[in-house]
Every structure is written in structure tokens, then in C-alpha cells.
PDB file of C-alpha atoms and ligand atoms in Angstrom:
ATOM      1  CA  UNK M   1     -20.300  -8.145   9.033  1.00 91.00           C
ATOM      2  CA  UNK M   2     -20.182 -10.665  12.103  1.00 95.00           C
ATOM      3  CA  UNK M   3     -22.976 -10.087  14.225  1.00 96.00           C
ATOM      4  CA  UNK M   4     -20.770  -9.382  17.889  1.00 97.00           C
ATOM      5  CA  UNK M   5     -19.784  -5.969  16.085  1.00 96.00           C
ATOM      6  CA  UNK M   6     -23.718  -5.064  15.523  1.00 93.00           C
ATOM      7  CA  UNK M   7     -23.965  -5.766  18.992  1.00 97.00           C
ATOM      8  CA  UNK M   8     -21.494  -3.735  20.522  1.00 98.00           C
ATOM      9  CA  UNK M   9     -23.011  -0.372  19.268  1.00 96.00           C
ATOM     10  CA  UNK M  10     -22.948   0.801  23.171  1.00 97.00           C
ATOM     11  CA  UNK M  11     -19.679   0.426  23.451  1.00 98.00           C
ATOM     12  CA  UNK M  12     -18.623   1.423  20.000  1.00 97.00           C
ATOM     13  CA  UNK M  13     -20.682   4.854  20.764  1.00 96.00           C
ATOM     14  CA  UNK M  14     -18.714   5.264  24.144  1.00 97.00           C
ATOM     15  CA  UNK M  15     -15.486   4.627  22.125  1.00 98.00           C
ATOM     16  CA  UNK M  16     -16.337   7.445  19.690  1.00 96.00           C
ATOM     17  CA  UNK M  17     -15.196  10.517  22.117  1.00 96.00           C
ATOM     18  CA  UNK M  18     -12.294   8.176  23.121  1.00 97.00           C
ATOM     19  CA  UNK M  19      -9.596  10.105  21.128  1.00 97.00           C
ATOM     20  CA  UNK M  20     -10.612  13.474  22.483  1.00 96.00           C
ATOM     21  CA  UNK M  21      -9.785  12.225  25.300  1.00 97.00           C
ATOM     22  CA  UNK M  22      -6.374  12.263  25.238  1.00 98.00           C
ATOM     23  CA  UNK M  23      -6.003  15.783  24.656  1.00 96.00           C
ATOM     24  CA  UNK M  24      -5.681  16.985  27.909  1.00 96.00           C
ATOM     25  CA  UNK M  25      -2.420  18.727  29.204  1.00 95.00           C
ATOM     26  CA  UNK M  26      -2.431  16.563  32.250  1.00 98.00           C
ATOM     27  CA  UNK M  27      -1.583  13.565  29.463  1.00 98.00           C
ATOM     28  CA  UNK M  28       1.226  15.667  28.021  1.00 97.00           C
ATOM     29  CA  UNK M  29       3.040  13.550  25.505  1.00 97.00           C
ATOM     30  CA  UNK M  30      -0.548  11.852  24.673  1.00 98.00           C
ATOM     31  CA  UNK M  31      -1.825  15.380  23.697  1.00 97.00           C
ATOM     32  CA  UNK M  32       1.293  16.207  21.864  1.00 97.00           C
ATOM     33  CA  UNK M  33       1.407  13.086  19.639  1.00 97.00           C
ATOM     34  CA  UNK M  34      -2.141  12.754  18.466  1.00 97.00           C
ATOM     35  CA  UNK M  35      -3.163  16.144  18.493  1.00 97.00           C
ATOM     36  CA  UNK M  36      -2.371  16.211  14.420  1.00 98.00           C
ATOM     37  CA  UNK M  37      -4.671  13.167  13.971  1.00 98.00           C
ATOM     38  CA  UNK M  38      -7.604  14.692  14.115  1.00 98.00           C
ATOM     39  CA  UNK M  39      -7.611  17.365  10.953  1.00 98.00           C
ATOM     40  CA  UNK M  40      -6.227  18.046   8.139  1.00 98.00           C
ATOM     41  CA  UNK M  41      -5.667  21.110   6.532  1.00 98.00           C
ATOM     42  CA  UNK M  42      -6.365  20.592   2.430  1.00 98.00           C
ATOM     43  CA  UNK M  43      -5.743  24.346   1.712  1.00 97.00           C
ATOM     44  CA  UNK M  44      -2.237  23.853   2.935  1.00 96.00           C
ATOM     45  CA  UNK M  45      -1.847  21.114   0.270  1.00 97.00           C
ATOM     46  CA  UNK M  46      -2.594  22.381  -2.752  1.00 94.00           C
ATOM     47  CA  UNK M  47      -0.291  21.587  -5.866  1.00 90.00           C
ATOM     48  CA  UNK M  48       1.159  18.344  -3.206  1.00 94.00           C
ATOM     49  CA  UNK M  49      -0.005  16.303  -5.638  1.00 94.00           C
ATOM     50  CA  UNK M  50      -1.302  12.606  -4.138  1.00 96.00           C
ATOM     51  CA  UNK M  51      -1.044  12.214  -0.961  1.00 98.00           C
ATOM     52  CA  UNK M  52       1.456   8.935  -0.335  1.00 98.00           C
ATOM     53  CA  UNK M  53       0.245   6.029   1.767  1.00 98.00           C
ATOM     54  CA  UNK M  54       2.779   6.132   4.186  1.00 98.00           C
ATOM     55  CA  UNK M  55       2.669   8.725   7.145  1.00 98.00           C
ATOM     56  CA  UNK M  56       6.793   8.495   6.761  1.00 98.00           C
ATOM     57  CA  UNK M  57       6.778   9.460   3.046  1.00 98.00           C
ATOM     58  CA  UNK M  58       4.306  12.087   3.459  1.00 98.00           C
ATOM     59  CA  UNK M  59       6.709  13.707   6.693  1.00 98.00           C
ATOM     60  CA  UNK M  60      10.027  13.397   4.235  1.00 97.00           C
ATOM     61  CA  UNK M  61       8.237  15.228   1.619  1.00 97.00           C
ATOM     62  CA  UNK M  62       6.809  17.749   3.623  1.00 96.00           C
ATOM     63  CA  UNK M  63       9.921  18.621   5.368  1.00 96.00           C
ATOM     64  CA  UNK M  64      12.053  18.848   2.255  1.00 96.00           C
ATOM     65  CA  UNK M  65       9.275  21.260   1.141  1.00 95.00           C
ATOM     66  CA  UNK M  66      10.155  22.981   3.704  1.00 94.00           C
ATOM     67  CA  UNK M  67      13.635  23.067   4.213  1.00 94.00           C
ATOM     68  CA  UNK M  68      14.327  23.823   0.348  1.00 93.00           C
ATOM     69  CA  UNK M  69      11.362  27.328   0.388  1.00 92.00           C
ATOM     70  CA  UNK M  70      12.931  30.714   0.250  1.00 92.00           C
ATOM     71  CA  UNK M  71      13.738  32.116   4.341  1.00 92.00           C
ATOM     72  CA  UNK M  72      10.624  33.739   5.177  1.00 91.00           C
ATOM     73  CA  UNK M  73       8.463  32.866   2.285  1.00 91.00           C
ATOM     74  CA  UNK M  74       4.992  31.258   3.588  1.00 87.00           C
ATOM     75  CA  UNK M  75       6.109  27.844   2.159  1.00 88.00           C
ATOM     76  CA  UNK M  76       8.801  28.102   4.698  1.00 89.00           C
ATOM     77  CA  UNK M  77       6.789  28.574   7.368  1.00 91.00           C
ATOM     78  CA  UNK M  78       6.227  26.117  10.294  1.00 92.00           C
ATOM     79  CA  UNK M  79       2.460  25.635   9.157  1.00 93.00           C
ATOM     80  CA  UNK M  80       3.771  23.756   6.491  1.00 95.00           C
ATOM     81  CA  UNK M  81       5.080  21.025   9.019  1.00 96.00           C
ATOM     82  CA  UNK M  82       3.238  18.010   8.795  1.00 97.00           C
ATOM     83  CA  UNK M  83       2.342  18.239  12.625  1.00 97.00           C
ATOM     84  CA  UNK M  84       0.518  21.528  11.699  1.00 97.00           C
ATOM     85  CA  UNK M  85      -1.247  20.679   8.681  1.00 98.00           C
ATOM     86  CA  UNK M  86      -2.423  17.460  10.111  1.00 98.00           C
ATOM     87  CA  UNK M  87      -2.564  13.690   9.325  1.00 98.00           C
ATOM     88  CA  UNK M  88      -5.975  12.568   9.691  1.00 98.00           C
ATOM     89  CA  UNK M  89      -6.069   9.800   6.621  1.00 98.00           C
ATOM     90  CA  UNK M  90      -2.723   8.071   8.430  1.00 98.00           C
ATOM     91  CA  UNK M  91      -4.737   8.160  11.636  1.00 98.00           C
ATOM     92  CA  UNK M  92      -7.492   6.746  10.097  1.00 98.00           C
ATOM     93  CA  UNK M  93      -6.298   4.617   7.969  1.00 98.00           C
ATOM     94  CA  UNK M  94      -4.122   2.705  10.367  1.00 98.00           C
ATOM     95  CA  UNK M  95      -6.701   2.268  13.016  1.00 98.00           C
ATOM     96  CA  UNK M  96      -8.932   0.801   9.648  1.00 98.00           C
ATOM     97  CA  UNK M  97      -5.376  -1.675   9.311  1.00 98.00           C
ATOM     98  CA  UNK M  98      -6.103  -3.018  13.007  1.00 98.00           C
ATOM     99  CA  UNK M  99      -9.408  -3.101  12.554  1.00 98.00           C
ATOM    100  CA  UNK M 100      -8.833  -5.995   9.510  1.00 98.00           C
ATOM    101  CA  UNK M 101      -5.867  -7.723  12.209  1.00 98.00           C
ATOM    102  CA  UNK M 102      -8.406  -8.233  14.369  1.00 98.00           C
ATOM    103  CA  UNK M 103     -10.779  -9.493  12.434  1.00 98.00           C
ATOM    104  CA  UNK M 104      -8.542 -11.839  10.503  1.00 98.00           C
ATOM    105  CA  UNK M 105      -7.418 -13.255  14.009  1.00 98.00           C
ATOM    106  CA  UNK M 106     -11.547 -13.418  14.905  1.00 98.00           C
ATOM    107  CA  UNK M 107     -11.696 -15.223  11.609  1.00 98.00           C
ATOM    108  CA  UNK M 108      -8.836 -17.742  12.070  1.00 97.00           C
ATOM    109  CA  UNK M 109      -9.810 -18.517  15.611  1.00 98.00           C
ATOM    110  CA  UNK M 110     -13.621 -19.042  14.924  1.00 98.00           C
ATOM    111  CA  UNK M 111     -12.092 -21.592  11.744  1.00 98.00           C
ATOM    112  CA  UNK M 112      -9.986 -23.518  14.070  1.00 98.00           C
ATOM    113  CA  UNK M 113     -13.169 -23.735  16.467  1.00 98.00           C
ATOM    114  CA  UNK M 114     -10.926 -21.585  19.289  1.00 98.00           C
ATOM    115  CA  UNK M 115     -12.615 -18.656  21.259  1.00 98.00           C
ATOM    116  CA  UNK M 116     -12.813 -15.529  19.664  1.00 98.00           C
ATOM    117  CA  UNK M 117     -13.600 -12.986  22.696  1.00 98.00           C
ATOM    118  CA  UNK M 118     -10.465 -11.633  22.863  1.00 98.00           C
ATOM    119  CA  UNK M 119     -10.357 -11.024  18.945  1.00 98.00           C
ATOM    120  CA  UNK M 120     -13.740  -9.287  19.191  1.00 98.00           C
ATOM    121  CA  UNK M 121     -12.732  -6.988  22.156  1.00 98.00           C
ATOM    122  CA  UNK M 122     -10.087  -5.912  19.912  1.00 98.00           C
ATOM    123  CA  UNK M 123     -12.200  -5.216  16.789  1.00 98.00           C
ATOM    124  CA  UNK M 124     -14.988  -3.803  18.535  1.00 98.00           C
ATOM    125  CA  UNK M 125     -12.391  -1.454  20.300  1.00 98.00           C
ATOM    126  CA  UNK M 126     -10.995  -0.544  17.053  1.00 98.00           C
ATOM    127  CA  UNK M 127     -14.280   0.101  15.136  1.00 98.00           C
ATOM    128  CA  UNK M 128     -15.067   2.687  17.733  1.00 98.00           C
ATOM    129  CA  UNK M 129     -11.644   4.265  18.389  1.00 98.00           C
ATOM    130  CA  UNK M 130     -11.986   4.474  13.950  1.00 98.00           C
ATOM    131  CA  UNK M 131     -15.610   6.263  14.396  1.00 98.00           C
ATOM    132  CA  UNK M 132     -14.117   9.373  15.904  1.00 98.00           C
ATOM    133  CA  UNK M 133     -11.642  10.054  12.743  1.00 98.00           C
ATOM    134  CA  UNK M 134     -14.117   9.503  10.008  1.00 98.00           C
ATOM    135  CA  UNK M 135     -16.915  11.836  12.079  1.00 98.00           C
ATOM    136  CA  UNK M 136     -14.235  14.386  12.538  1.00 98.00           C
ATOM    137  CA  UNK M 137     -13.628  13.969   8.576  1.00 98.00           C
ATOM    138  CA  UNK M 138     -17.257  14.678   7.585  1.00 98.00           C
ATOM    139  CA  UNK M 139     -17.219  18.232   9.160  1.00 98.00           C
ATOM    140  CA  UNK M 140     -15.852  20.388   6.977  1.00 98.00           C
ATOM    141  CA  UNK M 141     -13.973  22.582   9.642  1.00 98.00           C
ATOM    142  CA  UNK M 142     -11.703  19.079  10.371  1.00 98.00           C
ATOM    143  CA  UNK M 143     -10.457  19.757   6.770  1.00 98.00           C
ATOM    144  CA  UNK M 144      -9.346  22.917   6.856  1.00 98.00           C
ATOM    145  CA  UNK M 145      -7.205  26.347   7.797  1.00 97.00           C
ATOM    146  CA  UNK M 146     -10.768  27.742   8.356  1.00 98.00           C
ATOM    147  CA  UNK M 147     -11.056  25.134  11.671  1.00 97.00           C
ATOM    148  CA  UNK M 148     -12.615  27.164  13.854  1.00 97.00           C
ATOM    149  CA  UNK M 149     -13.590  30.900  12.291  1.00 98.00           C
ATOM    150  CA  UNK M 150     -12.450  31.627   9.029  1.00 98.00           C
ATOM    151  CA  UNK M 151      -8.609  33.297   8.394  1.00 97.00           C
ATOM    152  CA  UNK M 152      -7.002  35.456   6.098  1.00 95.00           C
ATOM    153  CA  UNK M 153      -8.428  37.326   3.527  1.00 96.00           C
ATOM    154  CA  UNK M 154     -12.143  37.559   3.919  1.00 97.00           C
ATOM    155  CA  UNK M 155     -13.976  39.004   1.176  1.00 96.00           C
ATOM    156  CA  UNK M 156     -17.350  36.941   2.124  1.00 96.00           C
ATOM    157  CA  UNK M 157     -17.270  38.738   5.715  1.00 97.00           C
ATOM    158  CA  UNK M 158     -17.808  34.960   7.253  1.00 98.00           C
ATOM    159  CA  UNK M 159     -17.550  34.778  10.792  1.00 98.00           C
ATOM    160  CA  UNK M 160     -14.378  34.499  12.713  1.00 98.00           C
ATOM    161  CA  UNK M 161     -15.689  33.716  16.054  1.00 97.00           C
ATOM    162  CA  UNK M 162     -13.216  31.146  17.932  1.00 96.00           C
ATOM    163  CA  UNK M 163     -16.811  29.189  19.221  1.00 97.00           C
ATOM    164  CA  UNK M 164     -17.854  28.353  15.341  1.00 97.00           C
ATOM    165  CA  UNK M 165     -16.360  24.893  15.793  1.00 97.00           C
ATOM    166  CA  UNK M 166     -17.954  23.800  18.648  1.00 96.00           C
ATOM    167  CA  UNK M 167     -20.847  25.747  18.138  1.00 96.00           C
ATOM    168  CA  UNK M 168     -21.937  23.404  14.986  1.00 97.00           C
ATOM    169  CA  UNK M 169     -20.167  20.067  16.259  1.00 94.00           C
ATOM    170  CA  UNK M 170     -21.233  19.992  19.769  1.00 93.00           C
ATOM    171  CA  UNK M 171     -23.982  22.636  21.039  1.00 95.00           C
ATOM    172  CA  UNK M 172     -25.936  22.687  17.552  1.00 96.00           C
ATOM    173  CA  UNK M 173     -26.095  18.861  16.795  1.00 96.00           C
ATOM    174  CA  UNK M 174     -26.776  18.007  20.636  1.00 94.00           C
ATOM    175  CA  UNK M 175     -29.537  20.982  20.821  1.00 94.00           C
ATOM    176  CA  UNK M 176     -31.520  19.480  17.264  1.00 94.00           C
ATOM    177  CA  UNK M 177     -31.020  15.917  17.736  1.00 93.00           C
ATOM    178  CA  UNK M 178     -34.382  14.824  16.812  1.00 93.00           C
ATOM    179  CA  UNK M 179     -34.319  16.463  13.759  1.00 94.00           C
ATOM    180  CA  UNK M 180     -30.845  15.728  12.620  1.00 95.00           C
ATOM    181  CA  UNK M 181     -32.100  11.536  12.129  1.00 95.00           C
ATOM    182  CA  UNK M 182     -30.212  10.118   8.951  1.00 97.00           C
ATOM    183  CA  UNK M 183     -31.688   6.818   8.869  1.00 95.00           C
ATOM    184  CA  UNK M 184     -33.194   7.403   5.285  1.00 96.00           C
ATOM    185  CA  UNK M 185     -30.265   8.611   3.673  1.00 97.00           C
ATOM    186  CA  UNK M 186     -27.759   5.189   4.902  1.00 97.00           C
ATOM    187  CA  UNK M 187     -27.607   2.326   2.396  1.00 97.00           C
ATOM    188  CA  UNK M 188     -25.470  -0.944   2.818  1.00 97.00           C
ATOM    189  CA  UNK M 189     -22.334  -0.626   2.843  1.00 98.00           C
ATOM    190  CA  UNK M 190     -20.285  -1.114  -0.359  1.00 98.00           C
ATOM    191  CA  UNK M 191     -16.448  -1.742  -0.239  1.00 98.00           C
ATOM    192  CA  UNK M 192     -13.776   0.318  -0.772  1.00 98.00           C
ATOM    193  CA  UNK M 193     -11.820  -0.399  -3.786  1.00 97.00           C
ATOM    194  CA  UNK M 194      -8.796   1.740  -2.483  1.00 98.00           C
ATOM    195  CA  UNK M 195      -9.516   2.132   0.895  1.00 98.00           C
ATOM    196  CA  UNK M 196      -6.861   5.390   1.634  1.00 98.00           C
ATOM    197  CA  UNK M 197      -7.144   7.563  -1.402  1.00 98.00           C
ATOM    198  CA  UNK M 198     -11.440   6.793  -1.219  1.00 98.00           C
ATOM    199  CA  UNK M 199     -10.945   7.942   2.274  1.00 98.00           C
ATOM    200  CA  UNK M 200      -9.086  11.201   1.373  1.00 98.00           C
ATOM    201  CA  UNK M 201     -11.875  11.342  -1.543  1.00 98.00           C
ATOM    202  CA  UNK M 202     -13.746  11.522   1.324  1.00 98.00           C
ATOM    203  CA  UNK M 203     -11.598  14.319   3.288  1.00 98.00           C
ATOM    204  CA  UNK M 204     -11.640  16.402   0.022  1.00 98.00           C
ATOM    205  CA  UNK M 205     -15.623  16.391  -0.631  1.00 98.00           C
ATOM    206  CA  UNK M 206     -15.698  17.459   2.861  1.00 98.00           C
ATOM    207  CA  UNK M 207     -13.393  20.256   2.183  1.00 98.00           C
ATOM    208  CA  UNK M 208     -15.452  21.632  -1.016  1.00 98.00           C
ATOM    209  CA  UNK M 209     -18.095  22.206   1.821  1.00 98.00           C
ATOM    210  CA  UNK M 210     -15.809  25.083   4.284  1.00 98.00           C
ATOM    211  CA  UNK M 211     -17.613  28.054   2.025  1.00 98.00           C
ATOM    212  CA  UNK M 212     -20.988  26.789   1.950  1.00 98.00           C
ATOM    213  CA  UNK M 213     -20.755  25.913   5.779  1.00 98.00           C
ATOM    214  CA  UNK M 214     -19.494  29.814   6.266  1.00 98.00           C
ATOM    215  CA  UNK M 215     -22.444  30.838   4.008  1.00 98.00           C
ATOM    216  CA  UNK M 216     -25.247  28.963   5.554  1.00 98.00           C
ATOM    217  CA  UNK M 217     -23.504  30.146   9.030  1.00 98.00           C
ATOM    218  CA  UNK M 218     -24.088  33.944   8.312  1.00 97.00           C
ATOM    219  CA  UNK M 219     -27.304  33.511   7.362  1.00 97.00           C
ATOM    220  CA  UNK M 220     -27.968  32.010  11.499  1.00 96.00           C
ATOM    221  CA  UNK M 221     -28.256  28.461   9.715  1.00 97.00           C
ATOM    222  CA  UNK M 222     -26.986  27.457  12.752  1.00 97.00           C
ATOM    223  CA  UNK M 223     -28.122  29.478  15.331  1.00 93.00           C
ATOM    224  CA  UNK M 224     -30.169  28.007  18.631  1.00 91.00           C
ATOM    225  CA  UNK M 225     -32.459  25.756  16.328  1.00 91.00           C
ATOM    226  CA  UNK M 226     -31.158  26.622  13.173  1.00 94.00           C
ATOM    227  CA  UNK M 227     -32.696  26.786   9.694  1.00 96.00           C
ATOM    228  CA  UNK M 228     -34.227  24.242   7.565  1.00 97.00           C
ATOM    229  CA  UNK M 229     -30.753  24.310   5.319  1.00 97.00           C
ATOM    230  CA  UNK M 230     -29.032  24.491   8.025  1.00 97.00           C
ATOM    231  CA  UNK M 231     -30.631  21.294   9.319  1.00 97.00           C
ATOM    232  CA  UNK M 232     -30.385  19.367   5.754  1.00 97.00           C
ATOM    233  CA  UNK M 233     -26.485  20.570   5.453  1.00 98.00           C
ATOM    234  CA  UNK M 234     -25.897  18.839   9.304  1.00 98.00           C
ATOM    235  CA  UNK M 235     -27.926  15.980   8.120  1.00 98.00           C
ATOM    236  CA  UNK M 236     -25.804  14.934   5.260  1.00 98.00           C
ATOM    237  CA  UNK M 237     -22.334  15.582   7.051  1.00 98.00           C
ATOM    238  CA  UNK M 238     -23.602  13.230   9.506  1.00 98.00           C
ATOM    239  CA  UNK M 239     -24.921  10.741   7.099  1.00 98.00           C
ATOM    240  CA  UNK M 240     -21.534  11.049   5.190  1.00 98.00           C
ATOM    241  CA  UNK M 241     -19.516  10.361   7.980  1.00 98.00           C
ATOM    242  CA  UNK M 242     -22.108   7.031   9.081  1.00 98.00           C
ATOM    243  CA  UNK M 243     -21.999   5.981   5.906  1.00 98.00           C
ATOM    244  CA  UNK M 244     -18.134   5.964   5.921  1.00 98.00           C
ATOM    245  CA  UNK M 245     -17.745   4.084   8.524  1.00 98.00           C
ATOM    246  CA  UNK M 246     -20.049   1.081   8.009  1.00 98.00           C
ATOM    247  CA  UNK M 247     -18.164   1.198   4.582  1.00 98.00           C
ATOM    248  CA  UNK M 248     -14.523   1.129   6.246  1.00 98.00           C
ATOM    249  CA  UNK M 249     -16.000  -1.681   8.681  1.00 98.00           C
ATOM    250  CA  UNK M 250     -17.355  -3.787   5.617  1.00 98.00           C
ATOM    251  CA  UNK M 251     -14.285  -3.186   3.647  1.00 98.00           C
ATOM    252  CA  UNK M 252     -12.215  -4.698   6.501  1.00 98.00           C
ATOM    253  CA  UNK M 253     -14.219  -7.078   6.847  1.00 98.00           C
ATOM    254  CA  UNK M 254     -14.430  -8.198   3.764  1.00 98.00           C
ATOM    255  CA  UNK M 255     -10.417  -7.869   3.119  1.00 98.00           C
ATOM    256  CA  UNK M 256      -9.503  -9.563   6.077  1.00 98.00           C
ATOM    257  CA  UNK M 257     -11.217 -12.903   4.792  1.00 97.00           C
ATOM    258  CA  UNK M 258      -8.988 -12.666   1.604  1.00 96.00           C
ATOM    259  CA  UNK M 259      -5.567 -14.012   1.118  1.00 92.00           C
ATOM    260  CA  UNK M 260      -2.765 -11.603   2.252  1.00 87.00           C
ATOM    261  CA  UNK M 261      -0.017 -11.030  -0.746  1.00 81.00           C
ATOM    262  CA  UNK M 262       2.956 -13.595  -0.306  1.00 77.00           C
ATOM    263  CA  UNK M 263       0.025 -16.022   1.685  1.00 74.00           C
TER     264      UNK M 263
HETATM  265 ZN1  LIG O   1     -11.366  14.621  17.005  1.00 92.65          ZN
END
């Protein structure tokens, strides 16, 4: 990976809150338009079948779904609208896209012996905006109905308390900091063969975790300083997510040095 982007991890880690940023009511039609990009609910998918590349494809789909379900049946309800179950891999996935413009442009510039700031503003900018999708992805609550407390039918008595999100995102990562370091469980990065269904690979491994997060959570795994598991669990979210992203970044890399089809 070029060398300005390992330089840029300042800005890059200013850039990863950028998107929740924009969810403010003050930025109205901001708020409303990329609200959906930042989870997806898997439960709401099941029996889908792939998910489709295209954001477009996926809406069509969704909405015929919809329109064709039985009046009043749950498959005919609004939460199966594509702005309600989410569309984190198209958000993702299309910042990943501009990541690889810009660095085919940083690429073609530093060939012809041009400048290449502008290029690297862009892909630095990009990298970081990227970073706040694929953290969001490796907690388990971005994945899922159970978001923030679990719904419905609750056999396992798990918590429903409407501060469980932010509890484990924000207070109990920034409180145990020192302890959550992941340094020893990173490795290079390794490319993506097929970089949107690896990424919603990703999304569903994440999801397989909601009932072991709600489990570890009644036991006070993540209470004040938490509990050994409940540190190792945060740990390997966090180094799934890291390890992601330098993947995504190499990938783009790597694919925006290759020919383009029809080049
Ligand atoms: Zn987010």
C-alpha cells in the first residue's frame, strides 16, 4: 500500500466518526438518506437468497416482496423496506469503489510523473469515510433486529435496555481501552477475491455473534470494567473489523493497478 495512506492515520482516525455525523436533524435530508447505511438487519433476510451487487436490484426485489405479501402479514410490513432493513454492504462497498478511483488516478498521475496530492486527499478521505462502515459491521448489534436491546420473543430473558448499544460501542470500549489492544491478533492484509459477497461474509459472521453478545451481556460481561470474556469477545470484534479494513484497502489497492475490463 503507498506509503501517504500509512501516513495519514490522524486523519483517517478523525474521518472514522465522519458518517455519524450526518445524522443530526438539523441536516435533515443528510440524516434521512444515510441513516440505512449504517446496519443491516440479517434476520429480516432470511430465505432472500444472495444478496445482489447492486443497491437498485436489491430495492426492486425487496419492494416486490413487499408489494406481492398477503395485507397485514409481517412480510408486508414496512420493516421489510429496504430503508428499514438497511444497506450497509452498498454503503460500504461503494465507498471501497472510490477508494480504487482514487487510487488508480494516484497511480496514473505518479506514472506520468504529475502530482498526486489531490489523488491522495481523495483516497485518504475515502479510506477513512470506509473505516466507519466496516467498524459498524464488526459489532454484532449493526447486523441485526436485536440493534439496541433484544425484540420479540425472548426465551433467553436478554436484556432489552435501549442503552445496550452504546453501552458496548461507546462507554465500554472507551472505559477499557488499554486492555482492548489487538495488535497481536492483525496479520497482513490478504486480498479479497470477491470483495462484496467476502464483505457480507463478513456482515453474516458478525451476525452469528447477536446471542453470544446477549449471553456474555447478562452475565455483566460488559459492565463498568467488564469480564475477562467480555474483554476477549470486544477484542476480536475490534480486530475483525481492523483486519477488514486493511484488507478492503489492500484489495483496492491492489485492483486498481490492474487492467479495467474493456481497457
Ligand atoms: Zn455508524
Amino acid at each position: 500500500m503507498p506509503a501517504f495512506l500509512r501516513e495519514a492515520a490522524e486523519r483517517i482516525g478523525y474521518l472514522g466518526p465522519e458518517p455519524d455525523r450526518w445524522r443530526n436533524r438539523s441536516e435533515y435530508e443528510l440524516k434521512e438518506a444515510q441513516e440505512p447505511d449504517h446496519f443491516i438487519d440479517l434476520e429480516r433476510l432470511q430465505g432472500f437468497g444472495e444478496l445482489p451487487r447492486s443497491r437498485y436490484v436489491y430495492y426492486r426485489r425487496l419492494y416486490e416482496l413487499h408489494n406481492s405479501a398477503t395485507p397485514g402479514s409481517p412480510a408486508a410490513a414496512d420493516e421489510m423496506l429496504p430503508d428499514k432493513i438497511g444497506l450497509q454492504p452498498w454503503a460500504a462497498l461503494e465507498v471501497f469503489d472510490r477508494l480504487k478511483v482514487a487510487f488508480r488516478e494516484y497511480r496514473s498521475l505518479t506514472a506520468a510523473k504529475q502530482p498526486s496530492a489531490q489523488a491522495e486527499q481523495d483516497a485518504i478521505f475515502y479510506a477513512g469515510w470506509l473505516g466507519h462502515y466496516v467498524a459498524d459491521g464488526s459489532n454484532p448489534m449493526h447486523t441485526s433486529i436485536h440493534y439496541n436491546g433484544w425484540v420479540g420473543e425472548n426465551p433467553g430473558g436478554y436484556t432489552t435496555a435501549r442503552d445496550t448499544h452504546s453501552n458496548f460501542e461507546s462507554r465500554f470500549v472507551s472505559a477499557n481501552l488499554a486492555k482492548l489492544r489487538i495488535d497481536d491478533l492483525l496479520h497482513d492484509p490478504v486480498r479479497l477475491d470477491h470483495p462484496f459477497q467476502d464483505y457480507v461474509q463478513y456482515l453474516r459472521d458478525s451476525n452469528a455473534l447477536i446471542r453470544p453478545f446477549y449471553e456474555l451481556e447478562k452475565k455483566g460481561a460488559f459492565r463498568a470494567a467488564g469480564t475477562p470474556e467480555g474483554v476477549e469477545f470486544t477484542r476480536a470484534r475490534l480486530a475483525a473489523g481492523a483486519q477488514m479494513l486493511l484488507n478492503m484497502w489492500y484489495t483496492a489497492w491492489v485492483e486498481s493497478g490492474e487492467p479495467r475490463p474493456g481497457d
